mmCIF file of N, CA and C in Angstrom:
data_model
loop_
_atom_site.group_PDB
_atom_site.id
_atom_site.type_symbol
_atom_site.label_atom_id
_atom_site.label_comp_id
_atom_site.label_asym_id
_atom_site.label_seq_id
_atom_site.Cartn_x
_atom_site.Cartn_y
_atom_site.Cartn_z
ATOM 1 N N UNK A 15 46.365 83.076 36.563
ATOM 2 C CA UNK A 15 45.922 84.202 35.769
ATOM 3 C C UNK A 15 45.938 83.811 34.305
ATOM 4 N N UNK A 16 45.152 84.500 33.522
ATOM 5 C CA UNK A 16 45.150 84.225 32.100
ATOM 6 C C UNK A 16 45.172 85.542 31.350
ATOM 7 N N UNK A 17 45.559 85.466 30.106
ATOM 8 C CA UNK A 17 45.525 86.659 29.283
ATOM 9 C C UNK A 17 44.079 86.939 28.886
ATOM 10 N N UNK A 18 43.854 88.047 28.204
ATOM 11 C CA UNK A 18 42.486 88.449 27.859
ATOM 12 C C UNK A 18 41.741 87.355 27.101
ATOM 13 N N UNK A 19 42.400 86.646 26.264
ATOM 14 C CA UNK A 19 41.751 85.578 25.505
ATOM 15 C C UNK A 19 42.385 84.220 25.770
ATOM 16 N N UNK A 20 43.167 84.144 26.823
ATOM 17 C CA UNK A 20 43.861 82.904 27.144
ATOM 18 C C UNK A 20 42.949 81.890 27.793
ATOM 19 N N UNK A 21 43.549 80.819 28.241
ATOM 20 C CA UNK A 21 42.788 79.756 28.909
ATOM 21 C C UNK A 21 42.247 80.269 30.235
ATOM 22 N N UNK A 22 41.056 79.814 30.607
ATOM 23 C CA UNK A 22 40.490 80.261 31.882
ATOM 24 C C UNK A 22 41.302 79.753 33.062
ATOM 25 N N UNK A 23 41.206 80.477 34.184
ATOM 26 C CA UNK A 23 41.852 80.042 35.412
ATOM 27 C C UNK A 23 41.181 78.775 35.914
ATOM 28 N N UNK A 24 41.822 78.122 36.818
ATOM 29 C CA UNK A 24 41.254 76.911 37.392
ATOM 30 C C UNK A 24 40.024 77.233 38.222
ATOM 31 N N UNK A 25 39.031 76.381 38.169
ATOM 32 C CA UNK A 25 37.774 76.596 38.874
ATOM 33 C C UNK A 25 37.951 76.575 40.385
ATOM 34 N N UNK A 26 39.036 76.022 40.868
ATOM 35 C CA UNK A 26 39.236 75.929 42.313
ATOM 36 C C UNK A 26 39.344 77.289 42.974
ATOM 37 N N UNK A 27 39.598 78.364 42.209
ATOM 38 C CA UNK A 27 39.704 79.683 42.804
ATOM 39 C C UNK A 27 38.340 80.275 43.143
ATOM 40 N N UNK A 28 37.250 79.642 42.725
ATOM 41 C CA UNK A 28 35.910 80.160 42.977
ATOM 42 C C UNK A 28 35.487 79.905 44.420
ATOM 43 N N UNK A 29 35.738 78.733 44.954
ATOM 44 C CA UNK A 29 35.448 78.383 46.349
ATOM 45 C C UNK A 29 33.985 78.543 46.756
ATOM 46 N N UNK A 30 33.067 78.255 45.869
ATOM 47 C CA UNK A 30 31.635 78.207 46.150
ATOM 48 C C UNK A 30 31.095 76.922 45.553
ATOM 49 N N UNK A 31 29.962 76.464 46.057
ATOM 50 C CA UNK A 31 29.327 75.275 45.504
ATOM 51 C C UNK A 31 28.592 75.615 44.219
ATOM 52 N N UNK A 32 28.846 74.845 43.182
ATOM 53 C CA UNK A 32 28.080 74.970 41.946
ATOM 54 C C UNK A 32 26.848 74.088 42.101
ATOM 55 N N UNK A 33 25.679 74.693 42.237
ATOM 56 C CA UNK A 33 24.453 73.928 42.463
ATOM 57 C C UNK A 33 23.655 73.742 41.178
ATOM 58 N N UNK A 34 24.204 74.198 40.053
ATOM 59 C CA UNK A 34 23.495 74.114 38.782
ATOM 60 C C UNK A 34 24.016 73.012 37.889
ATOM 61 N N UNK A 35 23.419 72.923 36.707
ATOM 62 C CA UNK A 35 23.789 71.899 35.730
ATOM 63 C C UNK A 35 25.014 72.285 34.906
ATOM 64 N N UNK A 36 25.194 73.584 34.646
ATOM 65 C CA UNK A 36 26.311 74.040 33.819
ATOM 66 C C UNK A 36 27.596 73.990 34.633
ATOM 67 N N UNK A 37 28.545 73.247 34.148
ATOM 68 C CA UNK A 37 29.830 73.094 34.835
ATOM 69 C C UNK A 37 30.746 74.264 34.484
ATOM 70 N N UNK A 38 31.642 74.577 35.386
ATOM 71 C CA UNK A 38 32.532 75.718 35.217
ATOM 72 C C UNK A 38 33.427 75.554 33.986
ATOM 73 N N UNK A 39 33.848 74.344 33.680
ATOM 74 C CA UNK A 39 34.698 74.155 32.498
ATOM 75 C C UNK A 39 33.910 74.391 31.210
ATOM 76 N N UNK A 40 32.622 74.096 31.222
ATOM 77 C CA UNK A 40 31.780 74.380 30.052
ATOM 78 C C UNK A 40 31.646 75.891 29.867
ATOM 79 N N UNK A 41 31.385 76.619 30.955
ATOM 80 C CA UNK A 41 31.300 78.067 30.897
ATOM 81 C C UNK A 41 32.645 78.662 30.471
ATOM 82 N N UNK A 42 33.738 78.086 30.918
ATOM 83 C CA UNK A 42 35.079 78.582 30.619
ATOM 84 C C UNK A 42 35.429 78.574 29.144
ATOM 85 N N UNK A 43 34.688 77.819 28.356
ATOM 86 C CA UNK A 43 34.936 77.796 26.900
ATOM 87 C C UNK A 43 34.638 79.137 26.241
ATOM 88 N N UNK A 44 33.962 80.037 26.954
ATOM 89 C CA UNK A 44 33.680 81.367 26.412
ATOM 90 C C UNK A 44 34.920 82.254 26.386
ATOM 91 N N UNK A 45 35.960 81.868 27.088
ATOM 92 C CA UNK A 45 37.215 82.612 27.052
ATOM 93 C C UNK A 45 37.607 83.202 28.392
ATOM 94 N N UNK A 46 38.829 83.650 28.442
ATOM 95 C CA UNK A 46 39.418 84.163 29.669
ATOM 96 C C UNK A 46 38.729 85.396 30.227
ATOM 97 N N UNK A 47 38.237 86.293 29.358
ATOM 98 C CA UNK A 47 37.546 87.489 29.855
ATOM 99 C C UNK A 47 36.302 87.102 30.636
ATOM 100 N N UNK A 48 35.536 86.153 30.120
ATOM 101 C CA UNK A 48 34.318 85.710 30.810
ATOM 102 C C UNK A 48 34.671 85.045 32.135
ATOM 103 N N UNK A 49 35.703 84.223 32.149
ATOM 104 C CA UNK A 49 36.096 83.550 33.390
ATOM 105 C C UNK A 49 36.590 84.550 34.429
ATOM 106 N N UNK A 50 37.389 85.518 34.002
ATOM 107 C CA UNK A 50 37.861 86.538 34.935
ATOM 108 C C UNK A 50 36.687 87.326 35.509
ATOM 109 N N UNK A 51 35.740 87.682 34.655
ATOM 110 C CA UNK A 51 34.553 88.407 35.115
ATOM 111 C C UNK A 51 33.757 87.557 36.095
ATOM 112 N N UNK A 52 33.610 86.270 35.793
ATOM 113 C CA UNK A 52 32.877 85.359 36.672
ATOM 114 C C UNK A 52 33.554 85.254 38.034
ATOM 115 N N UNK A 53 34.853 85.061 38.028
ATOM 116 C CA UNK A 53 35.571 84.927 39.296
ATOM 117 C C UNK A 53 35.488 86.206 40.115
ATOM 118 N N UNK A 54 35.562 87.364 39.463
ATOM 119 C CA UNK A 54 35.485 88.631 40.184
ATOM 120 C C UNK A 54 34.093 88.879 40.752
ATOM 121 N N UNK A 55 33.038 88.620 39.977
ATOM 122 C CA UNK A 55 31.684 88.836 40.498
ATOM 123 C C UNK A 55 31.390 87.842 41.616
ATOM 124 N N UNK A 56 31.926 86.647 41.518
ATOM 125 C CA UNK A 56 31.744 85.657 42.573
ATOM 126 C C UNK A 56 32.383 86.144 43.870
ATOM 127 N N UNK A 57 33.578 86.692 43.774
ATOM 128 C CA UNK A 57 34.235 87.252 44.959
ATOM 129 C C UNK A 57 33.435 88.416 45.532
ATOM 130 N N UNK A 58 32.935 89.294 44.653
ATOM 131 C CA UNK A 58 32.110 90.414 45.112
ATOM 132 C C UNK A 58 30.886 89.917 45.871
ATOM 133 N N UNK A 59 30.193 88.934 45.329
ATOM 134 C CA UNK A 59 28.975 88.424 45.959
ATOM 135 C C UNK A 59 29.286 87.725 47.288
ATOM 136 N N UNK A 60 30.433 87.027 47.347
ATOM 137 C CA UNK A 60 30.836 86.397 48.613
ATOM 138 C C UNK A 60 31.099 87.450 49.673
ATOM 139 N N UNK A 61 31.827 88.494 49.305
ATOM 140 C CA UNK A 61 32.192 89.534 50.265
ATOM 141 C C UNK A 61 30.982 90.363 50.694
ATOM 142 N N UNK A 62 30.123 90.722 49.747
ATOM 143 C CA UNK A 62 29.022 91.635 50.050
ATOM 144 C C UNK A 62 27.794 90.938 50.636
ATOM 145 N N UNK A 63 27.535 89.690 50.212
ATOM 146 C CA UNK A 63 26.283 89.032 50.585
ATOM 147 C C UNK A 63 26.469 87.655 51.212
ATOM 148 N N UNK A 64 27.709 87.248 51.396
ATOM 149 C CA UNK A 64 28.000 85.964 52.038
ATOM 150 C C UNK A 64 27.312 84.792 51.337
ATOM 151 N N UNK A 65 27.345 84.797 50.004
ATOM 152 C CA UNK A 65 26.729 83.713 49.249
ATOM 153 C C UNK A 65 27.527 82.429 49.439
ATOM 154 N N UNK A 66 26.845 81.308 49.301
ATOM 155 C CA UNK A 66 27.507 80.017 49.503
ATOM 156 C C UNK A 66 27.506 79.144 48.249
ATOM 157 N N UNK A 67 26.726 79.522 47.249
ATOM 158 C CA UNK A 67 26.661 78.731 46.039
ATOM 159 C C UNK A 67 26.246 79.572 44.848
ATOM 160 N N UNK A 68 26.418 78.996 43.663
ATOM 161 C CA UNK A 68 26.048 79.682 42.428
ATOM 162 C C UNK A 68 25.463 78.689 41.438
ATOM 163 N N UNK A 69 24.734 79.237 40.479
ATOM 164 C CA UNK A 69 24.194 78.454 39.377
ATOM 165 C C UNK A 69 24.373 79.276 38.109
ATOM 166 N N UNK A 70 25.108 78.751 37.144
ATOM 167 C CA UNK A 70 25.250 79.399 35.846
ATOM 168 C C UNK A 70 24.065 78.927 35.010
ATOM 169 N N UNK A 71 23.220 79.856 34.587
ATOM 170 C CA UNK A 71 22.017 79.501 33.850
ATOM 171 C C UNK A 71 22.340 79.589 32.368
ATOM 172 N N UNK A 72 22.600 78.439 31.763
ATOM 173 C CA UNK A 72 23.087 78.409 30.387
ATOM 174 C C UNK A 72 24.569 78.716 30.384
ATOM 175 N N UNK A 73 25.235 78.412 29.312
ATOM 176 C CA UNK A 73 26.680 78.634 29.295
ATOM 177 C C UNK A 73 27.109 79.616 28.219
ATOM 178 N N UNK A 74 26.230 79.945 27.304
ATOM 179 C CA UNK A 74 26.598 80.809 26.182
ATOM 180 C C UNK A 74 26.103 82.232 26.403
ATOM 181 N N UNK A 75 26.984 83.216 26.178
ATOM 182 C CA UNK A 75 26.555 84.608 26.251
ATOM 183 C C UNK A 75 25.471 84.893 25.199
ATOM 184 N N UNK A 76 24.488 85.722 25.580
ATOM 185 C CA UNK A 76 23.353 86.017 24.707
ATOM 186 C C UNK A 76 22.798 87.392 25.066
ATOM 187 N N UNK A 77 21.958 87.927 24.205
ATOM 188 C CA UNK A 77 21.276 89.177 24.503
ATOM 189 C C UNK A 77 20.150 88.871 25.483
ATOM 190 N N UNK A 78 19.977 89.723 26.471
ATOM 191 C CA UNK A 78 18.976 89.495 27.503
ATOM 192 C C UNK A 78 17.570 89.663 26.952
ATOM 193 N N UNK A 79 16.722 88.698 27.230
ATOM 194 C CA UNK A 79 15.309 88.825 26.863
ATOM 195 C C UNK A 79 14.521 89.503 27.981
ATOM 196 N N UNK A 80 15.057 89.524 29.188
ATOM 197 C CA UNK A 80 14.353 90.137 30.318
ATOM 198 C C UNK A 80 14.760 91.593 30.544
ATOM 199 N N UNK A 81 15.852 92.026 29.945
ATOM 200 C CA UNK A 81 16.306 93.408 30.093
ATOM 201 C C UNK A 81 16.726 93.941 28.722
ATOM 202 N N UNK A 82 15.729 94.358 27.898
ATOM 203 C CA UNK A 82 16.057 94.830 26.550
ATOM 204 C C UNK A 82 16.919 96.084 26.527
ATOM 205 N N UNK A 83 17.021 96.808 27.658
ATOM 206 C CA UNK A 83 17.878 97.995 27.690
ATOM 207 C C UNK A 83 19.359 97.621 27.751
ATOM 208 N N UNK A 84 19.657 96.385 28.077
ATOM 209 C CA UNK A 84 21.041 95.917 28.156
ATOM 210 C C UNK A 84 21.524 95.592 26.750
ATOM 211 N N UNK A 85 22.473 96.335 26.266
ATOM 212 C CA UNK A 85 22.959 96.179 24.888
ATOM 213 C C UNK A 85 24.178 95.269 24.782
ATOM 214 N N UNK A 86 24.599 94.689 25.916
ATOM 215 C CA UNK A 86 25.744 93.776 25.916
ATOM 216 C C UNK A 86 25.254 92.351 26.100
ATOM 217 N N UNK A 87 26.017 91.407 25.595
ATOM 218 C CA UNK A 87 25.696 90.001 25.833
ATOM 219 C C UNK A 87 25.869 89.688 27.317
ATOM 220 N N UNK A 88 25.031 88.789 27.806
ATOM 221 C CA UNK A 88 25.030 88.447 29.226
ATOM 222 C C UNK A 88 25.052 86.931 29.411
ATOM 223 N N UNK A 89 25.477 86.536 30.592
ATOM 224 C CA UNK A 89 25.258 85.189 31.110
ATOM 225 C C UNK A 89 24.616 85.406 32.473
ATOM 226 N N UNK A 90 23.520 84.707 32.741
ATOM 227 C CA UNK A 90 22.814 84.858 34.012
ATOM 228 C C UNK A 90 23.393 83.895 35.029
ATOM 229 N N UNK A 91 23.643 84.416 36.222
ATOM 230 C CA UNK A 91 24.165 83.609 37.321
ATOM 231 C C UNK A 91 23.280 83.849 38.537
ATOM 232 N N UNK A 92 22.820 82.773 39.136
ATOM 233 C CA UNK A 92 22.075 82.864 40.383
ATOM 234 C C UNK A 92 23.016 82.584 41.541
ATOM 235 N N UNK A 93 22.901 83.372 42.607
ATOM 236 C CA UNK A 93 23.707 83.162 43.798
ATOM 237 C C UNK A 93 22.805 82.765 44.955
ATOM 238 N N UNK A 94 23.277 81.851 45.770
ATOM 239 C CA UNK A 94 22.493 81.247 46.836
ATOM 240 C C UNK A 94 23.028 81.622 48.211
ATOM 241 N N UNK A 95 22.103 81.893 49.122
ATOM 242 C CA UNK A 95 22.397 82.104 50.532
ATOM 243 C C UNK A 95 21.524 81.118 51.289
ATOM 244 N N UNK A 96 22.147 80.252 52.081
ATOM 245 C CA UNK A 96 21.420 79.234 52.847
ATOM 246 C C UNK A 96 20.456 78.432 51.957
ATOM 247 N N UNK A 97 20.943 77.976 50.825
ATOM 248 C CA UNK A 97 20.205 77.130 49.880
ATOM 249 C C UNK A 97 19.003 77.811 49.245
ATOM 250 N N UNK A 98 18.928 79.130 49.299
ATOM 251 C CA UNK A 98 17.856 79.881 48.648
ATOM 252 C C UNK A 98 18.498 80.802 47.619
ATOM 253 N N UNK A 99 17.987 80.726 46.384
ATOM 254 C CA UNK A 99 18.501 81.633 45.357
ATOM 255 C C UNK A 99 18.066 83.039 45.726
ATOM 256 N N UNK A 100 19.029 83.867 46.074
ATOM 257 C CA UNK A 100 18.744 85.193 46.608
ATOM 258 C C UNK A 100 19.104 86.323 45.662
ATOM 259 N N UNK A 101 20.101 86.116 44.814
ATOM 260 C CA UNK A 101 20.592 87.174 43.932
ATOM 261 C C UNK A 101 20.739 86.621 42.522
ATOM 262 N N UNK A 102 20.302 87.405 41.547
ATOM 263 C CA UNK A 102 20.529 87.082 40.138
ATOM 264 C C UNK A 102 21.432 88.150 39.548
ATOM 265 N N UNK A 103 22.330 87.720 38.679
ATOM 266 C CA UNK A 103 23.304 88.618 38.062
ATOM 267 C C UNK A 103 23.278 88.418 36.557
ATOM 268 N N UNK A 104 23.305 89.532 35.824
ATOM 269 C CA UNK A 104 23.611 89.496 34.393
ATOM 270 C C UNK A 104 25.058 89.937 34.270
ATOM 271 N N UNK A 105 25.917 88.995 33.951
ATOM 272 C CA UNK A 105 27.352 89.239 33.842
ATOM 273 C C UNK A 105 27.709 89.576 32.406
ATOM 274 N N UNK A 106 28.576 90.588 32.238
ATOM 275 C CA UNK A 106 29.076 90.982 30.925
ATOM 276 C C UNK A 106 30.546 90.599 30.791
ATOM 277 N N UNK A 107 30.984 90.425 29.568
ATOM 278 C CA UNK A 107 32.369 90.029 29.318
ATOM 279 C C UNK A 107 33.375 91.063 29.810
ATOM 280 N N UNK A 108 33.000 92.335 29.804
ATOM 281 C CA UNK A 108 33.939 93.399 30.181
ATOM 282 C C UNK A 108 34.071 93.592 31.691
ATOM 283 N N UNK A 109 33.414 92.730 32.484
ATOM 284 C CA UNK A 109 33.542 92.822 33.935
ATOM 285 C C UNK A 109 32.426 93.581 34.611
ATOM 286 N N UNK A 110 31.539 94.226 33.843
ATOM 287 C CA UNK A 110 30.393 94.887 34.460
ATOM 288 C C UNK A 110 29.297 93.849 34.672
ATOM 289 N N UNK A 111 28.387 94.153 35.581
ATOM 290 C CA UNK A 111 27.267 93.260 35.815
ATOM 291 C C UNK A 111 26.103 94.029 36.409
ATOM 292 N N UNK A 112 24.911 93.488 36.222
ATOM 293 C CA UNK A 112 23.699 94.008 36.845
ATOM 294 C C UNK A 112 23.215 92.926 37.791
ATOM 295 N N UNK A 113 22.713 93.340 38.957
ATOM 296 C CA UNK A 113 22.187 92.323 39.856
ATOM 297 C C UNK A 113 20.934 92.824 40.545
ATOM 298 N N UNK A 114 20.139 91.871 41.006
ATOM 299 C CA UNK A 114 18.870 92.163 41.659
ATOM 300 C C UNK A 114 18.491 90.983 42.532
ATOM 301 N N UNK A 115 17.539 91.199 43.435
ATOM 302 C CA UNK A 115 17.041 90.095 44.254
ATOM 303 C C UNK A 115 16.303 89.114 43.362
ATOM 304 N N UNK A 116 16.564 87.857 43.564
ATOM 305 C CA UNK A 116 15.889 86.827 42.786
ATOM 306 C C UNK A 116 14.451 86.689 43.240
ATOM 307 N N UNK A 117 13.608 86.248 42.334
ATOM 308 C CA UNK A 117 12.194 86.057 42.668
ATOM 309 C C UNK A 117 12.013 85.094 43.822
ATOM 310 N N UNK A 118 12.771 84.023 43.836
ATOM 311 C CA UNK A 118 12.616 83.009 44.884
ATOM 312 C C UNK A 118 13.036 83.522 46.249
ATOM 313 N N UNK A 119 13.999 84.441 46.303
ATOM 314 C CA UNK A 119 14.478 84.922 47.581
ATOM 315 C C UNK A 119 14.058 86.346 47.882
ATOM 316 N N UNK A 120 13.224 86.912 47.020
ATOM 317 C CA UNK A 120 12.852 88.309 47.123
ATOM 318 C C UNK A 120 11.930 88.575 48.301
ATOM 319 N N UNK A 121 12.182 89.687 48.979
ATOM 320 C CA UNK A 121 11.372 90.036 50.137
ATOM 321 C C UNK A 121 10.260 91.012 49.789
ATOM 322 N N UNK A 122 10.426 91.805 48.745
ATOM 323 C CA UNK A 122 9.364 92.716 48.333
ATOM 324 C C UNK A 122 9.203 92.679 46.833
ATOM 325 N N UNK A 123 8.211 93.380 46.318
ATOM 326 C CA UNK A 123 7.895 93.275 44.898
ATOM 327 C C UNK A 123 8.715 94.198 44.019
ATOM 328 N N UNK A 124 9.377 95.181 44.585
ATOM 329 C CA UNK A 124 10.157 96.097 43.775
ATOM 330 C C UNK A 124 11.466 95.438 43.384
ATOM 331 N N UNK A 125 11.764 95.470 42.105
ATOM 332 C CA UNK A 125 12.970 94.860 41.585
ATOM 333 C C UNK A 125 13.960 95.961 41.239
ATOM 334 N N UNK A 126 15.137 95.903 41.773
ATOM 335 C CA UNK A 126 16.122 96.922 41.438
ATOM 336 C C UNK A 126 17.295 96.269 40.729
ATOM 337 N N UNK A 127 17.845 97.008 39.791
ATOM 338 C CA UNK A 127 19.020 96.544 39.063
ATOM 339 C C UNK A 127 20.097 97.593 39.214
ATOM 340 N N UNK A 128 21.268 97.165 39.522
ATOM 341 C CA UNK A 128 22.393 98.063 39.696
ATOM 342 C C UNK A 128 23.536 97.549 38.839
ATOM 343 N N UNK A 129 24.186 98.453 38.132
ATOM 344 C CA UNK A 129 25.318 98.075 37.294
ATOM 345 C C UNK A 129 26.596 98.389 38.053
ATOM 346 N N UNK A 130 27.480 97.424 38.123
ATOM 347 C CA UNK A 130 28.773 97.611 38.763
ATOM 348 C C UNK A 130 29.882 97.282 37.788
ATOM 349 N N UNK A 131 30.959 98.021 37.904
ATOM 350 C CA UNK A 131 32.183 97.689 37.178
ATOM 351 C C UNK A 131 33.145 97.161 38.218
ATOM 352 N N UNK A 132 33.754 96.040 37.914
ATOM 353 C CA UNK A 132 34.657 95.420 38.872
ATOM 354 C C UNK A 132 35.934 96.224 39.009
ATOM 355 N N UNK A 133 36.351 96.417 40.238
ATOM 356 C CA UNK A 133 37.606 97.099 40.515
ATOM 357 C C UNK A 133 38.767 96.135 40.452
ATOM 358 N N UNK A 134 39.952 96.655 40.555
ATOM 359 C CA UNK A 134 41.141 95.811 40.447
ATOM 360 C C UNK A 134 41.307 94.894 41.648
ATOM 361 N N UNK A 135 40.603 95.180 42.749
ATOM 362 C CA UNK A 135 40.718 94.342 43.939
ATOM 363 C C UNK A 135 39.469 93.525 44.173
ATOM 364 N N UNK A 136 38.617 93.385 43.153
ATOM 365 C CA UNK A 136 37.444 92.533 43.268
ATOM 366 C C UNK A 136 36.231 93.229 43.845
ATOM 367 N N UNK A 137 36.338 94.497 44.229
ATOM 368 C CA UNK A 137 35.152 95.165 44.749
ATOM 369 C C UNK A 137 34.523 95.971 43.629
ATOM 370 N N UNK A 138 33.221 95.982 43.582
ATOM 371 C CA UNK A 138 32.511 96.672 42.514
ATOM 372 C C UNK A 138 32.402 98.167 42.800
ATOM 373 N N UNK A 139 32.397 98.948 41.748
ATOM 374 C CA UNK A 139 32.112 100.360 41.889
ATOM 375 C C UNK A 139 30.908 100.662 41.004
ATOM 376 N N UNK A 140 30.035 101.497 41.498
ATOM 377 C CA UNK A 140 28.761 101.738 40.834
ATOM 378 C C UNK A 140 28.955 102.597 39.586
ATOM 379 N N UNK A 141 28.377 102.170 38.444
ATOM 380 C CA UNK A 141 28.304 102.980 37.234
ATOM 381 C C UNK A 141 27.020 103.776 37.282
ATOM 382 N N UNK A 142 27.064 105.042 36.956
ATOM 383 C CA UNK A 142 25.843 105.845 36.942
ATOM 384 C C UNK A 142 25.505 106.275 35.550
#
């Protein structure tokens, strides 16, 4: 465990394959809040969608160019099921995130985004 701004936890607690270029230690330089949020959303995606891998797209938090309604800085994470990028997530430092079906794994043309706040046990609860 780490404090709010302490050193990130060890990457071994993620237990998914990193299939991207950005390494977990590079992402961890953003601070303990980002790492805690990452580990929690990873657990949520494993439990809810049985994902097997992830890709951190870039390592620095930034304002979303694809979702101008999002007023918080985000880091985009792709999650993979059977080697297909199926879910994309905009992760926020405070533990909330938006997710939707990825274009590559999408089954229909409608794109939905849902905001979740992480619970204390790693399960998301819907923000309305």
